[in-house]
Amino acid sequence: MNYGIAVHGGAGTIPMEDMTPEREHAYRAGLEEALRRGHAVLKDGGSALDAVEAAVRSLEDCPLFNAGRGSVFNADGQHEMDASIMEGHMLRAGAVAGVGNVKNPVGLARRVMDKSPHVLISGMGAFEFAHAEKVLLEDDEYFFNQFRYDQWQQVAGTSAVKLDHSDARDGKGKFGTVGAVALDQHGHLAAATSTGGMTNKRWQRIGDSPIIGAGTYANDGTCAVSCTGHGESFIRAVAAYDVSALVEYKGLSLEDAVREVVHRKLPLLEGDGGLIAIDRNGHIVLDFNCSGMYRGHCAADGVVHTAIFR
């Protein structure tokens, strides 16, 4: 049976001239570890749902990526994390938004799907649910990262928001999100996405990552998708579902559907970023319309491929 997994660690990337060999090695190692964890689940006959959760948990535990432990600071100097997960067989989904102190937000999103009648819960309600479900929590110190703190200090006290790794030279930067998509040996698809959002964000702003159809979507009849980019644009484009709809209703190949969304529809909405997708036949597409995207994939042969720039 054909199966496979793909992951992303955000679109935009550090400028190539600032990417030292050591830093590049660290990012690739983080992507490889996530792929290995997810692939191990698939190889053993496990579900695509378990595989994407395992892969995203790995990325959340790595401080290099803006999710989980590596999450950026909001305007109040706190961490507000979002995550979602979806399976393509019964179209079940779970998501959390604006949650703090949860070690692995994607795991909490999975609990929302499995243990509640809801799809999306937020804020203190999500935190209370985490307590009730005995989800692993960490104190603020666990999430403190000097690089993230310095990013916040550059704009703290102002109305400006920063995208992860924003580059003052061009005003654009890395859109900090992590995600995974997978096809298992049983022919089922799944997707998951997690993020710490924007540095210095206010008013409990929520992007596309926890919104089913915008940042995450999976349907066994078409494909599984996880997005990374300027969240507002991806919400307005209903980007993840649009890829699936183009496959289902217009009969496009996965590659053509992704190209249509990433390179034609999103730019009309100032939608910089990218996405990863896998279809029911195991075809994997990783595409973006910006400077780069931390990404990787692994098929049934177990060979891990990672990339950052185009």
Coordinates of C-alpha atoms in Angstrom, one line a residue:
M1 CA 0.0 0.0 0.0
N2 CA 1.2 3.5 -0.9
Y3 CA 1.6 5.8 2.1
G4 CA 3.5 9.0 3.0
I5 CA 3.8 12.1 5.0
A6 CA 4.8 15.7 4.5
V7 CA 5.6 18.5 7.0
H8 CA 6.2 22.2 7.0
G9 CA 7.8 24.5 9.5
G10 CA 6.5 27.8 8.1
A11 CA 6.8 29.8 4.9
G12 CA 9.1 32.8 4.2
T13 CA 12.3 31.6 5.9
I14 CA 15.4 33.4 7.1
P15 CA 17.0 35.4 4.2
M16 CA 19.5 33.1 2.4
E17 CA 22.4 35.4 3.2
D18 CA 21.6 35.0 6.9
M19 CA 21.2 31.2 6.8
T20 CA 24.4 29.8 8.3
P21 CA 25.3 26.2 7.7
E22 CA 24.7 25.5 11.4
R23 CA 21.3 27.1 11.4
E24 CA 20.3 25.3 8.2
H25 CA 21.4 22.0 9.7
A26 CA 19.3 22.7 12.8
Y27 CA 16.2 23.5 10.9
R28 CA 16.6 20.4 8.6
A29 CA 17.2 18.2 11.7
G30 CA 14.0 19.4 13.2
L31 CA 12.0 18.7 10.0
E32 CA 13.7 15.2 9.7
E33 CA 12.8 14.3 13.3
A34 CA 9.2 15.2 12.7
L35 CA 9.1 13.2 9.5
R36 CA 10.7 10.1 11.2
R37 CA 8.2 10.2 14.0
G38 CA 5.2 10.4 11.7
H39 CA 6.6 7.9 9.2
A40 CA 7.2 5.4 12.0
V41 CA 3.5 5.5 12.8
L42 CA 2.5 4.9 9.2
K43 CA 5.1 2.1 8.7
D44 CA 3.6 0.2 11.6
G45 CA 0.2 0.4 10.1
G46 CA -1.0 3.3 12.3
S47 CA -3.5 5.9 11.2
A48 CA -2.7 9.1 9.3
L49 CA -4.3 10.9 12.2
D50 CA -1.8 9.6 14.7
A51 CA 1.0 10.2 12.2
V52 CA 0.2 13.9 11.7
E53 CA -0.3 14.4 15.4
A54 CA 3.1 12.8 16.2
A55 CA 4.9 14.9 13.5
V56 CA 3.3 18.2 14.7
R57 CA 4.1 17.4 18.3
S58 CA 7.7 17.0 17.4
L59 CA 7.7 20.4 15.7
E60 CA 6.0 22.0 18.7
D61 CA 8.7 20.6 20.9
C62 CA 11.4 22.2 18.8
P63 CA 12.1 25.8 19.8
L64 CA 13.2 26.8 16.3
F65 CA 9.6 26.7 15.0
N66 CA 6.8 29.2 16.0
A67 CA 4.5 26.6 17.6
G68 CA 4.4 25.1 21.1
R69 CA 7.7 25.7 22.8
G70 CA 8.9 28.1 20.1
S71 CA 5.8 30.3 20.1
V72 CA 6.2 34.1 19.8
F73 CA 5.1 36.6 22.4
N74 CA 1.8 38.6 22.1
A75 CA 1.3 42.2 23.0
D76 CA 1.0 41.3 26.7
G77 CA 4.2 39.2 26.7
Q78 CA 2.2 36.0 26.8
H79 CA 1.8 33.0 24.4
E80 CA -1.5 32.4 22.6
M81 CA -1.3 29.2 20.6
D82 CA -3.7 27.8 18.0
A83 CA -3.9 24.3 16.5
S84 CA -6.2 22.1 14.5
I85 CA -6.4 18.5 13.3
M86 CA -8.7 16.7 10.9
E87 CA -9.2 13.2 9.5
G88 CA -10.5 12.5 6.0
H89 CA -12.6 9.4 6.6
M90 CA -15.6 10.8 8.6
L91 CA -14.5 14.5 8.3
R92 CA -14.0 14.7 12.1
A93 CA -12.0 17.7 13.3
G94 CA -10.9 19.5 16.4
A95 CA -9.2 22.8 17.1
V96 CA -8.2 25.2 19.8
A97 CA -7.4 28.9 19.7
G98 CA -5.7 31.4 22.0
V99 CA -4.7 28.8 24.5
G100 CA -1.7 29.2 26.9
N101 CA 0.6 26.9 28.8
V102 CA -0.4 23.8 26.9
K103 CA 2.8 21.9 25.9
N104 CA 1.3 20.4 22.7
P105 CA -1.7 22.4 21.4
V106 CA -2.2 19.8 18.6
G107 CA -2.8 17.2 21.2
L108 CA -5.4 19.3 22.8
A109 CA -7.1 19.8 19.4
R110 CA -7.1 16.0 19.1
R111 CA -8.9 15.8 22.4
V112 CA -11.5 18.3 21.3
M113 CA -12.2 16.1 18.3
D114 CA -12.2 12.8 20.3
K115 CA -13.6 13.8 23.7
S116 CA -16.0 16.7 23.0
P117 CA -19.1 17.4 20.8
H118 CA -17.3 20.5 19.5
V119 CA -14.9 21.4 16.7
L120 CA -13.3 24.7 17.9
I121 CA -12.9 26.0 21.5
S122 CA -10.8 28.9 22.6
G123 CA -9.2 30.9 25.4
M124 CA -9.9 30.1 29.0
G125 CA -12.5 27.5 27.9
A126 CA -9.9 25.6 26.1
F127 CA -7.5 25.9 29.1
E128 CA -10.3 24.5 31.4
F129 CA -10.9 21.7 28.9
A130 CA -7.1 20.9 29.0
H131 CA -7.3 20.7 32.8
A132 CA -10.3 18.4 32.6
E133 CA -8.5 16.2 30.1
K134 CA -5.3 16.2 32.1
V135 CA -3.3 17.4 29.1
L136 CA 0.3 18.2 29.9
L137 CA 0.8 21.8 30.9
E138 CA 4.0 23.8 31.2
D139 CA 4.8 27.0 33.1
D140 CA 5.8 30.2 31.3
E141 CA 9.5 29.5 31.7
Y142 CA 9.2 26.5 29.4
F143 CA 8.0 28.8 26.6
F144 CA 10.5 31.5 27.1
N145 CA 13.0 31.9 24.3
Q146 CA 15.5 34.8 24.2
F147 CA 15.3 35.1 20.4
R148 CA 11.5 35.3 20.5
Y149 CA 11.7 37.8 23.4
D150 CA 14.1 40.0 21.5
Q151 CA 11.7 39.9 18.5
W152 CA 8.9 41.1 20.7
Q153 CA 11.0 43.9 22.4
Q154 CA 11.5 45.5 18.9
V155 CA 7.8 46.3 18.7
A156 CA 6.5 46.0 22.3
G157 CA 4.4 49.0 23.2
T158 CA 3.5 49.8 19.6
S159 CA 0.6 48.7 17.4
A160 CA 2.9 46.9 15.0
V161 CA 2.9 43.1 14.6
K162 CA 5.8 41.1 13.4
L163 CA 5.8 37.9 11.4
D164 CA 8.3 35.3 12.7
H165 CA 11.9 36.2 11.3
S166 CA 10.6 39.4 9.8
D167 CA 13.3 41.1 7.8
A168 CA 13.5 44.9 8.0
R169 CA 15.1 45.0 4.6
D170 CA 11.9 44.0 2.8
G171 CA 9.2 44.0 5.4
K172 CA 8.4 40.3 4.8
G173 CA 9.4 37.3 6.8
K174 CA 8.6 33.8 7.9
F175 CA 5.0 33.0 8.6
G176 CA 5.4 30.9 11.7
T177 CA 3.3 27.8 11.6
V178 CA 4.0 24.1 11.6
G179 CA 1.9 21.4 10.0
A180 CA 1.7 17.8 8.6
V181 CA -0.4 15.9 6.1
A182 CA -0.4 12.1 5.7
L183 CA -1.9 9.1 3.9
D184 CA -1.9 5.8 5.7
Q185 CA -1.9 2.2 4.6
H186 CA -5.6 2.0 5.0
G187 CA -6.2 4.8 2.4
H188 CA -7.1 7.4 5.0
L189 CA -5.9 11.0 5.0
A190 CA -5.3 13.5 7.8
A191 CA -3.9 17.0 8.4
A192 CA -2.8 19.0 11.4
T193 CA -1.5 22.6 11.9
S194 CA -0.2 24.5 14.9
T195 CA 1.1 28.0 15.5
G196 CA 2.1 30.7 18.0
G197 CA 0.7 33.4 15.7
M198 CA 2.2 36.8 15.2
T199 CA 4.6 38.6 17.5
N200 CA 2.9 41.5 19.4
K201 CA -0.6 40.4 18.2
R202 CA -3.5 42.1 20.1
W203 CA -7.2 41.5 20.8
Q204 CA -6.7 37.7 20.9
R205 CA -6.2 37.7 17.1
I206 CA -6.7 34.3 15.5
G207 CA -5.3 33.3 12.1
D208 CA -6.1 30.5 9.7
S209 CA -4.3 27.7 11.6
P210 CA -7.2 26.6 13.9
I211 CA -9.9 27.2 11.3
I212 CA -11.0 24.1 9.4
G213 CA -11.1 24.7 5.7
A214 CA -8.8 27.8 5.9
G215 CA -5.6 26.4 7.4
T216 CA -6.3 22.7 7.7
Y217 CA -8.5 20.3 5.7
A218 CA -8.7 16.6 5.0
N219 CA -11.0 14.5 2.9
D220 CA -10.3 10.9 1.9
G221 CA -12.0 11.5 -1.5
T222 CA -9.5 14.2 -2.4
C223 CA -6.6 15.3 -0.3
A224 CA -5.2 16.6 3.0
V225 CA -3.8 20.1 3.3
S226 CA -1.9 22.2 5.9
C227 CA -1.3 25.9 5.2
T228 CA 1.2 28.5 6.3
G229 CA 1.1 32.2 5.5
H230 CA -0.6 35.5 6.1
G231 CA -3.6 34.1 8.0
E232 CA -6.1 36.7 7.2
S233 CA -5.7 36.0 3.4
F234 CA -5.9 32.3 3.9
I235 CA -9.1 32.7 5.8
R236 CA -10.7 34.8 3.1
A237 CA -9.6 32.4 0.4
V238 CA -10.7 29.3 2.5
A239 CA -7.4 28.1 1.1
A240 CA -7.2 24.5 2.4
Y241 CA -10.7 23.6 1.4
D242 CA -10.3 25.3 -2.0
V243 CA -7.5 22.9 -2.9
S244 CA -9.8 20.0 -2.1
A245 CA -12.8 21.5 -4.0
L246 CA -10.7 22.1 -7.1
V247 CA -9.7 18.4 -7.1
E248 CA -13.3 17.2 -6.3
Y249 CA -15.4 19.5 -8.5
K250 CA -13.1 20.6 -11.2
G251 CA -11.1 17.3 -11.6
L252 CA -7.8 19.0 -11.3
S253 CA -4.7 17.1 -10.3
L254 CA -3.3 17.9 -6.8
E255 CA -0.4 19.8 -8.3
D256 CA -2.7 22.0 -10.5
A257 CA -5.1 22.6 -7.7
V258 CA -2.3 23.7 -5.4
R259 CA -0.8 25.9 -8.1
E260 CA -4.2 27.6 -8.7
V261 CA -4.6 28.5 -5.0
V262 CA -1.0 29.4 -4.1
H263 CA 0.0 31.3 -7.3
R264 CA -3.3 32.7 -8.6
K265 CA -6.0 33.0 -5.9
L266 CA -3.9 33.9 -2.8
P267 CA -1.8 36.7 -4.4
L268 CA -5.0 38.5 -5.3
L269 CA -5.6 38.7 -1.6
E270 CA -2.0 39.6 -0.7
G271 CA -1.7 36.1 0.5
D272 CA 2.0 35.3 0.9
G273 CA 2.8 31.8 2.0
G274 CA 2.4 28.2 1.0
L275 CA 0.9 24.9 1.8
I276 CA 1.6 21.1 1.8
A277 CA -0.8 18.6 0.5
I278 CA -1.1 14.8 -0.2
D279 CA -3.8 13.1 -2.2
R280 CA -5.5 9.7 -1.9
N281 CA -3.0 8.2 -4.3
G282 CA 0.0 9.4 -2.2
H283 CA 1.1 12.3 -4.5
I284 CA 2.7 15.0 -2.4
V285 CA 2.9 18.7 -3.3
L286 CA 4.8 21.4 -1.3
D287 CA 4.4 24.8 -2.9
F288 CA 4.8 28.5 -1.9
N289 CA 4.8 32.0 -3.4
C290 CA 7.4 33.6 -1.1
S291 CA 11.1 33.3 -0.5
G292 CA 11.0 29.8 0.8
M293 CA 9.3 27.3 3.1
Y294 CA 10.7 24.9 5.7
R295 CA 9.4 21.6 4.4
G296 CA 10.0 17.9 4.0
H297 CA 8.4 14.7 2.9
C298 CA 8.8 10.9 3.2
A299 CA 7.1 8.2 1.2
A300 CA 6.8 4.5 1.9
D301 CA 10.4 3.9 1.0
G302 CA 11.4 5.8 4.2
V303 CA 13.8 8.2 2.4
V304 CA 13.5 11.6 4.1
H305 CA 13.7 14.8 1.9
T306 CA 13.9 18.3 3.3
A307 CA 14.3 21.7 1.8
I308 CA 14.1 25.4 2.8
F309 CA 14.6 27.6 -0.3
R310 CA 13.3 27.0 -3.8

